[in-house]
């Protein structure tokens, strides 16, 4: 499976996003993630524009609704020609299968479809007291990952610390996309359980998602290249 670094474009406007991308020389086109902030601010045109510049795109909108609605929404996203998108595994296997149907183009190709298991912001207390899930977090995450694999999805978003176990349970070919990556000695910010790009590369992560360590760096292009070099070894 192709391994790569994905830059989280967590910017509020088109202008700031393009100013960031303009720092890269012609011909260097990082894989980028467009999340809810930028998508809701600028709409589908920002996806088309960044795609038109030659970047691969992970559209991180985390869909979660009844199967028919998700299927129809996915068929709209399909036409944006992104490379990867996602949904919540909590929507269940019928929703995940419907999403795959909606995402598949008439020629049979489709973007990679990745499931969010439990959000990393959901703690053990919330799981038990609010979601009323008595099963421990790690087992819950693995069970959701297995549902996603059985529904035909390509992988999951997970912590780099869970990637090896996900691979072990769901198969080597099941893709792991991992945020929570920080350079050694760097600012951890609000991420709690972090790993370096180098350690992530050795732990079964296929794609690492890095935002602030690259976007807020004094030299973002240098930081991106450092992440790629460390991750790919
Ligand atoms: O700036 P930072 O490297 O923390 O950015 C990580 C990106 O990954 C952000 O866009 C964040 O929303 C996303 N993400 C995450 N943890 C998850 C799922 C997504 O940090 N569990």
Short mmCIF file of C-alpha atoms and ligand atoms in Angstrom, two decimals:
data_model
loop_
_atom_site.label_atom_id
_atom_site.label_comp_id
_atom_site.label_asym_id
_atom_site.label_seq_id
_atom_site.Cartn_x
_atom_site.Cartn_y
_atom_site.Cartn_z
CA UNK A 1 0.00 0.00 0.00
CA UNK A 2 1.23 3.51 -0.80
CA UNK A 3 2.46 5.30 2.31
CA UNK A 4 2.28 9.07 2.45
CA UNK A 5 2.06 12.20 4.58
CA UNK A 6 -1.24 14.11 4.37
CA UNK A 7 -1.24 17.79 5.35
CA UNK A 8 -4.41 18.92 7.21
CA UNK A 9 -5.43 22.20 5.57
CA UNK A 10 -7.12 23.56 8.69
CA UNK A 11 -7.50 27.11 7.42
CA UNK A 12 -10.65 29.27 7.58
CA UNK A 13 -10.47 30.77 4.09
CA UNK A 14 -9.55 30.03 0.49
CA UNK A 15 -6.98 32.84 0.53
CA UNK A 16 -5.04 31.48 3.50
CA UNK A 17 -5.19 27.95 2.09
CA UNK A 18 -3.88 28.92 -1.32
CA UNK A 19 -1.19 31.17 0.20
CA UNK A 20 0.01 28.12 2.13
CA UNK A 21 0.00 25.87 -0.95
CA UNK A 22 1.78 28.55 -2.98
CA UNK A 23 4.84 28.13 -0.75
CA UNK A 24 5.52 24.76 -2.39
CA UNK A 25 7.57 24.80 -5.59
CA UNK A 26 5.91 23.80 -8.87
CA UNK A 27 5.90 20.07 -9.18
CA UNK A 28 5.77 19.37 -5.43
CA UNK A 29 2.14 18.51 -4.70
CA UNK A 30 1.49 17.15 -1.21
CA UNK A 31 -1.54 14.98 -0.45
CA UNK A 32 -3.87 17.31 1.53
CA UNK A 33 -6.87 16.97 3.83
CA UNK A 34 -9.85 19.31 3.54
CA UNK A 35 -12.00 19.23 6.66
CA UNK A 36 -15.31 20.70 7.74
CA UNK A 37 -13.98 24.19 8.49
CA UNK A 38 -12.65 24.89 5.00
CA UNK A 39 -15.38 22.93 3.19
CA UNK A 40 -18.25 24.68 5.00
CA UNK A 41 -16.58 28.06 4.52
CA UNK A 42 -15.78 27.75 0.83
CA UNK A 43 -17.94 24.91 -0.50
CA UNK A 44 -17.16 22.37 -3.21
CA UNK A 45 -15.34 24.95 -5.35
CA UNK A 46 -12.31 24.86 -3.02
CA UNK A 47 -12.08 21.10 -3.56
CA UNK A 48 -12.19 21.52 -7.34
CA UNK A 49 -9.62 24.32 -7.21
CA UNK A 50 -7.11 22.36 -5.13
CA UNK A 51 -7.69 19.24 -7.22
CA UNK A 52 -7.11 21.37 -10.33
CA UNK A 53 -3.71 22.35 -8.92
CA UNK A 54 -2.74 18.70 -8.94
CA UNK A 55 -3.08 17.69 -5.28
CA UNK A 56 -4.54 14.44 -4.04
CA UNK A 57 -7.34 15.17 -1.58
CA UNK A 58 -8.72 13.48 1.54
CA UNK A 59 -12.17 15.05 2.07
CA UNK A 60 -12.74 14.69 5.82
CA UNK A 61 -16.47 15.31 6.31
CA UNK A 62 -17.27 12.28 8.54
CA UNK A 63 -20.75 11.47 7.22
CA UNK A 64 -23.27 9.83 9.58
CA UNK A 65 -26.97 9.58 8.61
CA UNK A 66 -29.51 7.03 7.34
CA UNK A 67 -28.14 4.80 4.54
CA UNK A 68 -30.10 6.42 1.70
CA UNK A 69 -29.03 9.95 2.66
CA UNK A 70 -25.39 8.95 2.98
CA UNK A 71 -25.51 7.09 -0.34
CA UNK A 72 -26.87 10.18 -2.11
CA UNK A 73 -24.40 12.51 -0.42
CA UNK A 74 -21.52 10.20 -1.37
CA UNK A 75 -22.62 10.21 -5.01
CA UNK A 76 -22.31 14.01 -4.94
CA UNK A 77 -18.83 13.83 -3.35
CA UNK A 78 -17.85 11.20 -5.91
CA UNK A 79 -18.16 13.79 -8.66
CA UNK A 80 -15.68 16.06 -6.84
CA UNK A 81 -13.08 13.49 -7.80
CA UNK A 82 -11.41 13.31 -4.38
CA UNK A 83 -8.99 10.49 -3.56
CA UNK A 84 -10.22 9.61 -0.07
CA UNK A 85 -13.27 10.42 2.06
CA UNK A 86 -14.82 9.17 5.29
CA UNK A 87 -17.84 8.41 7.47
CA UNK A 88 -18.60 7.29 11.03
CA UNK A 89 -18.55 3.51 11.51
CA UNK A 90 -21.19 4.13 14.22
CA UNK A 91 -23.71 4.56 11.37
CA UNK A 92 -23.64 0.78 10.97
CA UNK A 93 -22.86 -1.66 8.18
CA UNK A 94 -25.97 -0.89 6.08
CA UNK A 95 -24.93 2.77 5.99
CA UNK A 96 -21.33 1.86 5.13
CA UNK A 97 -22.41 -0.41 2.25
CA UNK A 98 -24.78 2.27 0.94
CA UNK A 99 -21.95 4.81 1.10
CA UNK A 100 -19.74 2.56 -1.02
CA UNK A 101 -22.49 2.21 -3.62
CA UNK A 102 -22.96 5.98 -3.79
CA UNK A 103 -19.24 6.59 -4.06
CA UNK A 104 -18.59 4.15 -6.90
CA UNK A 105 -18.31 5.82 -10.31
CA UNK A 106 -19.99 4.36 -13.40
CA UNK A 107 -16.58 2.98 -14.52
CA UNK A 108 -16.25 1.07 -11.23
CA UNK A 109 -13.51 3.28 -9.73
CA UNK A 110 -14.02 5.18 -6.47
CA UNK A 111 -12.16 7.19 -3.84
CA UNK A 112 -10.83 5.29 -0.82
CA UNK A 113 -13.51 5.13 1.90
CA UNK A 114 -12.26 5.26 5.48
CA UNK A 115 -14.24 4.92 8.72
CA UNK A 116 -13.91 6.92 11.91
CA UNK A 117 -14.22 4.45 14.82
CA UNK A 118 -14.51 6.30 18.13
CA UNK A 119 -13.38 9.92 18.05
CA UNK A 120 -10.15 10.36 19.98
CA UNK A 121 -11.90 13.14 21.92
CA UNK A 122 -14.31 10.54 23.36
CA UNK A 123 -12.87 9.34 26.66
CA UNK A 124 -13.60 6.17 28.63
CA UNK A 125 -16.04 8.08 30.89
CA UNK A 126 -18.09 9.41 27.97
CA UNK A 127 -18.14 5.99 26.34
CA UNK A 128 -19.60 4.41 29.47
CA UNK A 129 -21.77 7.15 30.96
CA UNK A 130 -23.10 8.93 27.85
CA UNK A 131 -22.91 6.43 25.01
CA UNK A 132 -23.73 3.58 27.44
CA UNK A 133 -21.04 1.36 25.90
CA UNK A 134 -19.63 -0.93 28.59
CA UNK A 135 -17.00 -2.51 26.31
CA UNK A 136 -13.51 -0.99 26.84
CA UNK A 137 -12.41 1.63 24.31
CA UNK A 138 -9.71 -0.44 22.58
CA UNK A 139 -12.11 -3.33 21.95
CA UNK A 140 -14.83 -0.97 20.77
CA UNK A 141 -12.44 0.62 18.27
CA UNK A 142 -11.34 -2.78 16.95
CA UNK A 143 -14.91 -4.02 16.67
CA UNK A 144 -15.91 -0.91 14.67
CA UNK A 145 -12.84 -1.43 12.46
CA UNK A 146 -13.85 -5.02 11.81
CA UNK A 147 -17.39 -3.91 10.88
CA UNK A 148 -15.89 -1.41 8.45
CA UNK A 149 -13.67 -4.08 6.88
CA UNK A 150 -16.58 -6.53 6.63
CA UNK A 151 -18.67 -3.82 4.91
CA UNK A 152 -16.00 -3.46 2.23
CA UNK A 153 -14.41 -0.20 3.40
CA UNK A 154 -10.72 0.43 2.75
CA UNK A 155 -9.57 1.36 6.24
CA UNK A 156 -9.99 3.43 9.38
CA UNK A 157 -8.82 6.64 10.98
CA UNK A 158 -7.09 5.65 14.19
CA UNK A 159 -4.37 6.66 16.63
CA UNK A 160 -0.87 5.64 15.49
CA UNK A 161 -0.77 3.62 18.72
CA UNK A 162 -3.67 1.46 17.45
CA UNK A 163 -2.47 0.99 13.86
CA UNK A 164 -0.53 -2.23 14.39
CA UNK A 165 -3.44 -3.89 16.19
CA UNK A 166 -5.92 -2.79 13.50
CA UNK A 167 -3.66 -4.39 10.87
CA UNK A 168 -3.37 -7.55 12.92
CA UNK A 169 -7.17 -7.90 13.26
CA UNK A 170 -8.36 -6.54 9.91
CA UNK A 171 -5.52 -7.57 7.58
CA UNK A 172 -2.36 -5.96 6.22
CA UNK A 173 -4.22 -4.47 3.27
CA UNK A 174 -6.67 -2.60 5.53
CA UNK A 175 -5.54 0.99 5.48
CA UNK A 176 -4.70 3.02 8.61
CA UNK A 177 -4.87 6.80 8.51
CA UNK A 178 -3.42 8.35 11.65
CA UNK A 179 -3.51 11.89 13.05
CA UNK A 180 -1.75 12.71 16.32
CA UNK A 181 1.75 12.81 14.81
CA UNK A 182 4.38 15.18 16.18
CA UNK A 183 8.09 15.77 15.54
CA UNK A 184 10.40 14.71 18.36
CA UNK A 185 10.68 17.61 20.80
CA UNK A 186 7.83 19.49 19.07
CA UNK A 187 4.74 21.10 20.60
CA UNK A 188 2.08 18.45 21.29
CA UNK A 189 -0.77 21.02 21.46
CA UNK A 190 -4.17 19.47 22.19
CA UNK A 191 -3.21 16.00 20.91
CA UNK A 192 -2.88 13.62 23.82
CA UNK A 193 -1.37 10.40 22.55
CA UNK A 194 1.24 11.21 19.91
CA UNK A 195 3.93 9.48 17.90
CA UNK A 196 6.79 10.77 15.73
CA UNK A 197 6.62 10.30 11.93
CA UNK A 198 9.50 7.82 12.17
CA UNK A 199 7.78 5.69 14.84
CA UNK A 200 4.47 5.89 12.92
CA UNK A 201 6.27 4.60 9.82
CA UNK A 202 7.42 1.57 11.73
CA UNK A 203 4.04 0.95 13.37
CA UNK A 204 1.84 0.03 10.45
CA UNK A 205 0.50 3.51 9.62
CA UNK A 206 -0.19 3.90 5.89
CA UNK A 207 -1.00 7.60 5.93
CA UNK A 208 -0.11 10.09 8.64
CA UNK A 209 -2.16 13.29 8.88
CA UNK A 210 -0.18 16.29 10.14
CA UNK A 211 -1.62 19.75 10.54
CA UNK A 212 -0.05 22.35 12.80
CA UNK A 213 3.51 20.92 12.92
CA UNK A 214 3.60 21.70 9.18
CA UNK A 215 1.08 24.53 8.64
CA UNK A 216 2.32 26.62 11.60
CA UNK A 217 6.03 25.92 11.05
CA UNK A 218 8.34 28.80 10.16
CA UNK A 219 9.40 26.76 7.15
CA UNK A 220 6.33 24.64 6.20
CA UNK A 221 7.94 23.14 3.10
CA UNK A 222 10.99 22.07 5.14
CA UNK A 223 8.71 20.64 7.85
CA UNK A 224 6.72 18.69 5.26
CA UNK A 225 9.88 17.25 3.69
CA UNK A 226 11.20 16.33 7.12
CA UNK A 227 7.90 14.49 7.86
CA UNK A 228 8.08 12.59 4.56
CA UNK A 229 11.74 11.62 5.09
CA UNK A 230 11.19 10.46 8.65
CA UNK A 231 7.95 8.62 7.84
CA UNK A 232 9.19 6.81 4.74
CA UNK A 233 12.58 6.20 6.35
O1 LIG B 1 -2.77 19.99 13.77
P1 LIG B 1 -2.83 18.51 13.95
O2 LIG B 1 -1.63 17.76 13.44
O3 LIG B 1 -3.22 18.10 15.35
O4 LIG B 1 -4.04 18.10 12.97
C1 LIG B 1 -4.59 16.80 12.95
C2 LIG B 1 -5.76 16.76 12.01
O5 LIG B 1 -6.37 15.48 12.13
C3 LIG B 1 -6.86 17.77 12.32
O6 LIG B 1 -7.45 18.14 11.06
C4 LIG B 1 -7.84 17.01 13.17
O7 LIG B 1 -9.15 17.49 13.05
C5 LIG B 1 -7.72 15.61 12.56
N1 LIG B 1 -8.11 14.53 13.46
C6 LIG B 1 -7.51 14.30 14.69
N2 LIG B 1 -7.92 13.26 15.48
C7 LIG B 1 -8.89 12.44 15.06
C8 LIG B 1 -9.50 12.64 13.82
C9 LIG B 1 -9.09 13.71 13.04
O8 LIG B 1 -6.62 15.03 15.06
N3 LIG B 1 -9.23 11.44 15.82
#
